Structure formats: structure tokens, C-alpha cells
Tab-separated table of C-alpha atoms and ligand atoms in Angstrom:
chain	number	residue	atom	x	y	z
A	157	MET	CA	32.990	21.104	16.319
A	158	PRO	CA	30.971	18.943	13.942
A	159	THR	CA	27.473	17.627	14.527
A	160	ILE	CA	27.734	13.962	15.444
A	161	LEU	CA	25.262	11.930	13.395
A	162	ASP	CA	23.999	9.805	16.240
A	163	GLY	CA	22.818	6.504	14.770
A	164	HIS	CA	21.956	5.131	18.210
A	165	LEU	CA	19.540	7.961	18.899
A	166	VAL	CA	17.861	7.910	15.482
A	167	ALA	CA	17.590	4.108	15.511
A	168	GLN	CA	16.019	4.269	18.967
A	169	ALA	CA	13.367	6.712	17.693
A	170	ILE	CA	12.651	4.378	14.752
A	171	ARG	CA	12.321	1.407	17.106
A	172	GLN	CA	9.898	3.347	19.320
A	173	LYS	CA	7.707	4.144	16.306
A	174	LEU	CA	7.874	0.547	15.074
A	175	SER	CA	6.940	-0.724	18.492
A	176	GLN	CA	3.835	1.470	18.417
A	177	GLN	CA	2.952	0.221	14.928
A	178	VAL	CA	3.291	-3.408	16.024
A	179	GLY	CA	0.956	-2.638	18.955
A	180	GLU	CA	-1.584	-1.144	16.556
A	181	ILE	CA	-1.372	-4.128	14.186
A	182	GLN	CA	-1.965	-6.543	17.037
A	183	ALA	CA	-4.765	-4.430	18.511
A	184	SER	CA	-6.593	-4.665	15.196
A	185	GLY	CA	-6.253	-8.460	15.131
A	186	GLY	CA	-3.134	-8.740	12.976
A	187	LYS	CA	0.036	-10.637	13.781
A	188	ALA	CA	3.437	-9.205	14.640
A	189	PRO	CA	5.989	-9.165	11.788
A	190	HIS	CA	8.192	-12.248	11.826
A	191	LEU	CA	11.871	-12.269	10.767
A	192	ALA	CA	13.858	-15.469	10.245
A	193	ILE	CA	17.652	-15.325	10.372
A	194	MET	CA	19.964	-18.056	9.097
A	195	LEU	CA	23.432	-18.084	10.616
A	196	ILE	CA	26.037	-20.501	9.281
A	197	GLY	CA	29.521	-21.043	10.679
A	198	ASN	CA	31.497	-19.515	13.522
A	199	ASP	CA	32.432	-16.016	12.369
A	200	PRO	CA	32.477	-14.023	15.645
A	201	ALA	CA	31.407	-10.740	14.005
A	202	SER	CA	28.443	-12.473	12.325
A	203	HIS	CA	27.348	-13.883	15.680
A	204	THR	CA	27.520	-10.387	17.202
A	205	TYR	CA	25.497	-8.831	14.337
A	206	VAL	CA	22.838	-11.554	14.497
A	207	LYS	CA	22.527	-11.123	18.262
A	208	ALA	CA	22.010	-7.377	17.777
A	209	LYS	CA	19.411	-7.960	15.040
A	210	LEU	CA	17.456	-10.422	17.200
A	211	LYS	CA	17.569	-8.039	20.167
A	212	ALA	CA	16.253	-5.155	18.044
A	213	CYS	CA	13.419	-7.338	16.709
A	214	GLN	CA	12.435	-8.417	20.184
A	215	GLU	CA	12.515	-4.818	21.404
A	216	VAL	CA	9.922	-3.730	18.829
A	217	GLY	CA	7.745	-6.819	19.316
A	218	PHE	CA	8.642	-8.700	16.116
A	219	CYS	CA	8.670	-12.504	16.218
A	220	THR	CA	12.013	-14.082	15.348
A	221	THR	CA	13.295	-17.485	14.310
A	222	LEU	CA	17.015	-18.202	14.404
A	223	MET	CA	18.214	-21.099	12.274
A	224	GLN	CA	21.796	-21.727	13.215
A	225	HIS	CA	24.198	-24.312	11.789
A	226	GLU	CA	27.870	-24.794	12.513
A	227	THR	CA	28.037	-26.233	9.025
A	228	ILE	CA	25.473	-27.202	6.389
A	229	ALA	CA	25.559	-28.473	2.816
A	230	GLU	CA	24.438	-25.935	0.219
A	231	LYS	CA	21.543	-28.122	-0.934
A	232	ASP	CA	20.258	-28.439	2.647
A	233	LEU	CA	20.492	-24.679	3.154
A	234	LEU	CA	18.587	-24.098	-0.097
A	235	ARG	CA	15.921	-26.558	1.057
A	236	GLN	CA	15.575	-24.725	4.355
A	237	ILE	CA	15.241	-21.407	2.508
A	238	GLU	CA	12.490	-22.933	0.377
A	239	GLU	CA	10.659	-23.984	3.540
A	240	VAL	CA	10.807	-20.428	4.878
A	241	ASN	CA	9.726	-19.066	1.480
A	242	ASN	CA	6.609	-21.234	1.730
A	243	ASP	CA	5.887	-20.550	5.397
A	244	PRO	CA	3.107	-17.950	5.596
A	245	ALA	CA	3.975	-17.261	9.244
A	246	ILE	CA	7.381	-15.803	8.277
A	247	ASP	CA	7.506	-12.375	6.586
A	248	GLY	CA	11.209	-11.745	6.167
A	249	LEU	CA	14.351	-13.852	5.791
A	250	ILE	CA	18.006	-12.932	5.958
A	251	VAL	CA	20.993	-15.216	5.568
A	252	GLN	CA	23.850	-13.629	7.471
A	253	LEU	CA	26.933	-13.037	5.316
A	254	PRO	CA	29.706	-14.033	4.880
A	255	LEU	CA	28.952	-17.684	4.154
A	256	PRO	CA	31.463	-20.557	4.267
A	257	GLN	CA	33.345	-21.022	0.992
A	258	HIS	CA	31.477	-24.171	-0.065
A	259	ILE	CA	28.196	-22.244	-0.317
A	260	SER	CA	27.468	-19.965	-3.265
A	261	VAL	CA	26.278	-16.595	-1.940
A	262	GLN	CA	24.596	-15.812	-5.251
A	263	GLN	CA	22.710	-19.139	-5.253
A	264	VAL	CA	21.507	-18.468	-1.738
A	265	ILE	CA	20.429	-14.896	-2.467
A	266	ASN	CA	18.667	-15.937	-5.672
A	267	SER	CA	16.707	-18.601	-3.807
A	268	ILE	CA	15.126	-16.217	-1.296
A	269	LYS	CA	11.601	-15.182	-2.248
A	270	PRO	CA	11.963	-11.510	-3.269
A	271	GLU	CA	9.009	-10.405	-1.113
A	272	LYS	CA	10.774	-11.890	1.938
A	273	ASP	CA	14.272	-10.659	0.959
A	274	VAL	CA	14.441	-7.914	3.602
A	275	ASP	CA	18.204	-7.517	3.048
A	276	GLY	CA	17.335	-6.329	-0.472
A	277	PHE	CA	20.067	-8.439	-2.087
A	278	HIS	CA	17.900	-10.441	-4.535
A	279	PRO	CA	18.417	-9.383	-8.191
A	280	LEU	CA	14.719	-8.512	-8.467
A	281	ASN	CA	14.927	-6.092	-5.545
A	282	TYR	CA	18.245	-4.737	-6.767
A	283	GLY	CA	16.836	-4.189	-10.252
A	284	ARG	CA	13.692	-2.504	-8.952
A	285	MET	CA	15.810	-0.270	-6.723
A	286	ALA	CA	18.020	0.655	-9.680
A	287	ARG	CA	14.898	1.539	-11.705
A	288	ASN	CA	13.674	3.728	-8.814
A	289	LEU	CA	10.703	1.419	-8.232
A	290	PRO	CA	9.503	0.431	-4.741
A	291	ALA	CA	11.682	-2.439	-3.472
A	292	HIS	CA	13.415	-3.846	-0.444
A	293	VAL	CA	16.507	-1.616	-0.395
A	294	PRO	CA	19.709	-3.013	1.192
A	295	ALA	CA	19.728	-2.133	4.861
A	296	THR	CA	23.010	-0.209	5.131
A	297	PRO	CA	22.299	2.206	2.241
A	298	LEU	CA	18.720	2.617	3.499
A	299	GLY	CA	20.046	3.315	6.999
A	300	ILE	CA	22.426	5.959	5.629
A	301	LEU	CA	19.639	7.687	3.649
A	302	THR	CA	17.431	7.642	6.748
A	303	LEU	CA	20.232	9.223	8.798
A	304	LEU	CA	20.836	11.971	6.199
A	305	ASP	CA	17.093	12.639	6.113
A	306	HIS	CA	16.808	12.771	9.898
A	307	TYR	CA	19.515	15.446	10.112
A	308	ASN	CA	18.092	17.345	7.094
A	309	ILE	CA	21.378	17.122	5.251
A	310	ALA	CA	21.113	18.619	1.779
A	311	THR	CA	22.115	16.191	-0.964
A	312	SER	CA	20.815	17.869	-4.135
A	313	ARG	CA	23.556	19.548	-6.210
A	314	ARG	CA	26.182	18.168	-3.857
A	315	HIS	CA	29.078	15.919	-4.758
A	316	CYS	CA	28.850	12.570	-2.972
A	317	VAL	CA	32.051	10.542	-3.107
A	318	ILE	CA	31.701	6.907	-2.049
A	319	VAL	CA	34.797	4.820	-1.355
A	320	GLY	CA	34.010	1.105	-1.728
A	321	ARG	CA	31.781	-0.505	-4.372
A	322	SER	CA	30.458	-3.646	-2.671
A	323	SER	CA	27.090	-4.892	-3.888
A	324	THR	CA	25.669	-4.536	-0.370
A	325	VAL	CA	26.849	-1.003	0.499
A	326	GLY	CA	28.816	1.212	-1.893
A	327	ALA	CA	27.278	0.239	-5.245
A	328	PRO	CA	23.594	0.449	-4.189
A	329	LEU	CA	24.252	3.670	-2.266
A	330	SER	CA	25.805	5.209	-5.383
A	331	ILE	CA	22.612	4.409	-7.314
A	332	LEU	CA	20.321	5.771	-4.619
A	333	MET	CA	22.276	8.986	-4.042
A	334	GLY	CA	22.101	9.757	-7.757
A	335	GLN	CA	18.342	9.221	-8.090
A	336	ASN	CA	15.855	12.013	-8.548
A	337	ARG	CA	14.509	12.376	-4.998
A	338	TYR	CA	15.580	13.261	-1.475
A	339	PRO	CA	17.989	12.059	-0.201
A	340	GLY	CA	19.461	11.908	-3.676
A	341	ASN	CA	20.007	14.219	-6.614
A	342	ALA	CA	23.684	14.226	-5.746
A	343	THR	CA	26.473	13.973	-8.278
A	344	VAL	CA	28.090	10.688	-7.382
A	345	THR	CA	31.645	9.410	-7.702
A	346	LEU	CA	32.213	5.739	-6.830
A	347	CYS	CA	35.779	4.828	-5.866
A	348	HIS	CA	37.412	1.423	-5.331
A	349	SER	CA	40.775	-0.259	-5.093
A	350	HIS	CA	41.610	0.586	-8.727
A	351	THR	CA	40.861	4.296	-8.306
A	352	GLN	CA	43.825	6.516	-9.012
A	353	GLN	CA	44.527	9.584	-6.893
A	354	LEU	CA	41.831	8.769	-4.361
A	355	SER	CA	42.688	11.832	-2.252
A	356	GLU	CA	42.016	14.216	-5.133
A	357	LEU	CA	38.522	12.801	-5.432
A	358	THR	CA	37.750	12.601	-1.708
A	359	ARG	CA	38.849	16.237	-1.317
A	360	GLN	CA	36.074	17.220	-3.750
A	361	ALA	CA	33.393	15.528	-1.644
A	362	ASP	CA	30.585	17.495	0.001
A	363	ILE	CA	29.409	14.138	1.324
A	364	LEU	CA	32.044	11.441	1.781
A	365	VAL	CA	31.057	7.837	2.462
A	366	ALA	CA	33.795	5.365	3.401
A	367	ALA	CA	32.804	1.693	3.056
A	368	VAL	CA	36.087	-0.156	2.719
A	369	GLY	CA	37.050	-1.998	5.903
A	370	SER	CA	40.472	-0.350	6.142
A	371	PRO	CA	40.894	1.347	9.534
A	372	GLY	CA	41.976	4.984	9.326
A	373	LEU	CA	42.139	5.005	5.504
A	374	ILE	CA	40.546	8.466	5.331
A	375	THR	CA	42.896	11.039	6.833
A	376	ALA	CA	42.463	14.782	7.508
A	377	GLU	CA	44.366	15.673	4.312
A	378	MET	CA	41.808	13.734	2.251
A	379	VAL	CA	38.769	15.873	3.159
A	380	LYS	CA	37.756	19.472	2.632
A	381	GLU	CA	36.407	21.831	5.326
A	382	GLY	CA	32.688	21.419	5.988
A	383	VAL	CA	32.339	17.907	4.566
A	384	VAL	CA	29.675	15.466	5.779
A	385	VAL	CA	31.424	12.169	6.575
A	386	ILE	CA	29.626	8.824	6.777
A	387	ASP	CA	31.914	6.087	8.069
A	388	VAL	CA	30.519	2.645	7.274
A	389	GLY	CA	33.693	0.718	8.071
A	390	ILE	CA	33.773	-1.553	11.101
A	391	THR	CA	36.992	-3.443	11.758
A	392	ARG	CA	37.984	-5.307	14.893
A	393	VAL	CA	41.415	-3.978	15.824
A	394	PRO	CA	43.334	-5.933	18.510
A	395	ASP	CA	43.414	-3.913	21.746
A	396	LYS	CA	44.700	-5.486	24.955
A	397	THR	CA	43.284	-2.638	27.048
A	398	ARG	CA	39.729	-3.757	26.164
A	399	LYS	CA	37.952	-6.617	27.899
A	400	ALA	CA	36.984	-8.100	24.531
A	401	GLY	CA	40.608	-7.914	23.362
A	402	TYR	CA	39.691	-5.642	20.452
A	403	ARG	CA	38.069	-2.312	19.625
A	404	LEU	CA	35.926	-1.359	16.652
A	405	GLN	CA	37.476	1.082	14.237
A	406	GLY	CA	36.035	2.853	11.231
A	407	ASP	CA	37.626	3.696	7.904
A	408	VAL	CA	38.007	7.323	8.972
A	409	ASP	CA	40.689	8.687	11.293
A	410	PHE	CA	37.976	10.233	13.460
A	411	GLU	CA	40.173	12.364	15.763
A	412	ALA	CA	41.969	14.053	12.867
A	413	VAL	CA	39.051	14.284	10.418
A	414	ALA	CA	36.191	15.344	12.733
A	415	PRO	CA	37.422	18.946	13.289
A	416	ARG	CA	37.187	19.569	9.524
A	417	CYS	CA	33.624	18.209	9.171
A	418	SER	CA	30.193	19.796	9.436
A	419	HIS	CA	28.758	16.356	10.318
A	420	ILE	CA	30.325	12.975	11.000
A	421	THR	CA	29.187	9.503	12.105
A	422	PRO	CA	31.007	7.842	15.000
A	423	VAL	CA	32.143	4.196	14.957
A	424	PRO	CA	30.525	2.485	16.723
A	425	GLY	CA	27.157	4.227	17.054
A	426	GLY	CA	26.698	5.683	13.564
A	427	VAL	CA	25.815	3.536	10.573
A	428	GLY	CA	25.692	0.217	12.492
A	429	PRO	CA	22.489	0.880	14.484
A	430	MET	CA	20.908	2.497	11.397
A	431	THR	CA	21.513	-0.682	9.389
A	432	ILE	CA	19.586	-2.700	11.944
A	433	ALA	CA	16.799	-0.104	12.091
A	434	ALA	CA	16.518	-0.268	8.279
A	435	LEU	CA	16.242	-4.053	8.437
A	436	LEU	CA	13.332	-3.661	10.857
A	437	LEU	CA	11.653	-1.154	8.498
A	438	ASN	CA	11.998	-3.601	5.582
A	439	THR	CA	10.564	-6.418	7.694
A	440	LEU	CA	7.506	-4.346	8.592
A	441	ARG	CA	7.002	-3.498	4.899
A	442	ALA	CA	7.256	-7.208	4.050
A	443	ALA	CA	4.704	-8.094	6.727
A	444	GLN	CA	2.326	-5.480	5.363
A	445	ASN	CA	2.879	-6.649	1.753
A	446	ARG	CA	4.157	-3.147	0.982
A	447	ALA	CA	7.552	-4.079	-0.478
A	448	TYR	CA	6.414	-3.159	-3.967
A	449	THR	CA	4.019	-0.308	-3.263
A	450	ALA	CA	5.041	3.344	-3.088
A	451	ASP	CA	5.067	4.983	0.371
B	588	LIG	P1	33.864	-5.275	0.777
B	588	LIG	O1	32.826	-6.088	0.094
B	588	LIG	O2	35.129	-5.894	1.220
B	588	LIG	O3	34.216	-4.050	-0.191
B	588	LIG	C1	35.242	-3.169	0.111
B	588	LIG	C2	35.374	-2.167	-0.999
B	588	LIG	O4	36.453	-1.297	-0.704
B	588	LIG	C3	35.685	-2.790	-2.377
B	588	LIG	O5	34.896	-2.165	-3.361
B	588	LIG	C4	37.166	-2.485	-2.601
B	588	LIG	O6	37.510	-2.276	-3.935
B	588	LIG	C5	37.296	-1.163	-1.854
B	588	LIG	N1	38.662	-0.891	-1.433
B	588	LIG	C6	39.519	-1.716	-0.798
B	588	LIG	N2	40.689	-1.091	-0.547
B	588	LIG	C7	40.557	0.162	-1.061
B	588	LIG	C8	41.409	1.280	-1.112
B	588	LIG	N3	42.635	1.252	-0.598
B	588	LIG	N4	40.974	2.399	-1.719
B	588	LIG	C9	39.719	2.449	-2.236
B	588	LIG	N5	38.843	1.421	-2.199
B	588	LIG	C10	39.269	0.292	-1.609
B	588	LIG	O7	33.291	-4.544	2.051
B	588	LIG	P2	31.801	-4.152	2.524
B	588	LIG	O8	31.024	-5.368	2.783
B	588	LIG	O9	31.215	-3.079	1.657
B	588	LIG	O10	32.162	-3.501	3.920
B	588	LIG	C11	33.020	-2.393	4.027
B	588	LIG	C12	33.183	-2.056	5.501
B	588	LIG	O11	31.920	-1.659	6.011
B	588	LIG	C13	33.644	-3.215	6.388
B	588	LIG	O12	34.429	-2.704	7.440
B	588	LIG	C14	32.345	-3.764	6.939
B	588	LIG	O13	32.519	-4.430	8.176
B	588	LIG	C15	31.576	-2.499	7.117
B	588	LIG	N6	30.126	-2.644	7.102
B	588	LIG	C16	29.451	-2.009	8.063
B	588	LIG	C17	28.077	-2.060	8.076
B	588	LIG	C18	27.341	-1.319	9.136
B	588	LIG	O14	26.187	-1.586	9.363
B	588	LIG	N7	27.983	-0.345	9.785
B	588	LIG	C19	27.393	-2.779	7.109
B	588	LIG	C20	28.110	-3.406	6.102
B	588	LIG	C21	29.494	-3.327	6.093
B	588	LIG	P3	37.398	-3.453	-5.047
B	588	LIG	O15	35.952	-3.565	-5.392
B	588	LIG	O16	38.213	-2.946	-6.179
B	588	LIG	O17	37.948	-4.695	-4.404
């Protein structure tokens, strides 16, 4: 049977360490890191993610500010971002995506002060990351790298196939996995909806990352024996047997694929908790003014 890459467990260990660090900062007269979250609209999944992010912050002793609007004009949102940019008490800011259609995501991202952009979406952070310079790295790719590192999974000389090229997950991960460091030094193939013969490529993967949002897309026939599978996908699938009326499903047909893997992430409990842990790590770096200094 494969090793389950337990994101809950690793994230818990990260939170414990962060909690200690916050204690040390406060003991030496410093202030706890402070994350502000802006949540616009009524998307149920966004509300769930924000709740989980706030809970994780509180658990490690970070201060939080939630700015929530059922609806807001773009100019008012940009003004509020500017206020947070100029507020020395706040170290990190995220605007939960997706945003309502009348708001330009790019405008919003561009308006966040790069030092406070703990989601790592600002072009300056993205560019620094791509140049292998210290930067706020997007939380999901950072969480995946941290998980690979925790389980000592070899990446050098291995073929990493990533399905999904979003600017928040697949594309930045493809850059990071190809860089000259660990985890990295992989040969990377980035697939998307225009990729032909996807199965031929996924079958070559030593490390397969699925970040699509298509439940069960990756089947047993699409992977080779011994592959490491990272399932980023989270989709709410209607399920009347569940109290919530839905269950969360990944992009990988877990039951069929797991027996062929050396390692695999579960959904939920794999990449999700690691994403939140990575956000906490970025927020601490922001609070310590370490976003642009090497570790
Ligand atoms: P996204 O922006 O919708 O991107 C999906 C990507 O999948 C696109 O690049 C798309 O190709 C590609 N794609 C769609 N159908 C495909 C197919 N049949 N074959 C190959 N590629 C295909 O999604 P995202 O934001 O990256 O999120 C992906 C999934 O991860 C979602 O389920 C999301 O909820 C989940 N997620 C989880 C976490 C976490 O913490 N666990 C974090 C972020 C996202 P094109 O570019 O050609 O359209």
C-alpha cells in the first residue's frame, strides 16, 4: 500500500512550531503577526476556506482582521486595500478568490503591497519567484513543496507532470519544480485542456500533480507503478448521505489509483491543510520583513 502524504499531520507540526515562534517574538517584546483577509460575496467554498484560515491563524497566535462585504464597488475595495497597505499594524493581506465579476482580479492583486502579498500573487512576487529570488511564493505550490520535503521525496532527475496551469497552482509549481534546488531539479511537463494524449504524458510521471477541478479525472490507467501522486483538486460533489449534502472529491480516482502509487495525498487532508500552513509561513516572513531575504 502507498504512503499517505498526511497534510493534516504535517500542517499541525508546522502550526506547533509557528506557535512557539510567536511566543518567542512576544516574549522579546515584539508583536504577533497580523493577517487581514478580505472576503467578498457569498461563495460557500470561499466562506469555508476563510473560516479555516482564520482558525489556523488563531491557533498559532496570529492576530486577524476579517473584512467582509456581501458586495462592494471595485474602487471601494481598492481604497480599503490601500488602507491596509498603509497600516503598520497589519503584516499580510489576502483577498479571497474568486471575486464577483464586476471586480478585476488583476487590478486587486496589483494593488496589494508586495511585502504584504502573502498569497504571492502580485507580479513582483511572481517575477522574483520565477527568477529564483526570495519572494512570497503562492501558498498551494509552497505547501506542496513543503509536503514533498517533509516526506523526503526525491525530485531531482525525476519527471514531474502537472495537470492544470492556473496562475495560482499549476504554473508556479511548474516553475518551482524545475528550479535548481530541493524540492526541484525535476524535468517538468505542464498539461492543460489543450494537451493532446494526456494519458501518455501522465503515464511517464514519477511525480504527478493534478490541479484541475475535475473529480476522478486521473484514473488507474493514467499512472505508472510507483508514482507519487499529489491531488490538488477539491470539488464539492452532491451527496445526500452527507449532512452537508455534498462530499469533497479530488481530481484523482483515489481507490483505483492508490494501489499503484508509492505515495499519494488524500482529499481532504492532503494539499488543503498544507496550503493554509504555507499561508501562515508567508505571514510570519512578512511580519519579520523576511519576504525578500534568503532563508
Ligand atoms: P483553474 O484555474 O480552473 O485551472 C484549471 C486548470 O485545469 C486549467 O489550466 C485548465 O486548462 C486545466 N484543465 C481543465 N480541464 C482539463 C482537462 N480535461 N485536462 C487537462 N487539463 C484540464 O483551477 P485552480 O484554481 O488551479 O484549481 C484546480 C483545483 O484545485 C480546483 O478543484 C480547486 O478547488 C483546487 N484547489 C485546491 C487548493 C488546495 O489548497 N487544496 C488550492 C487551490 C485550488 P486551461 O488552462 O487550458 O483552461
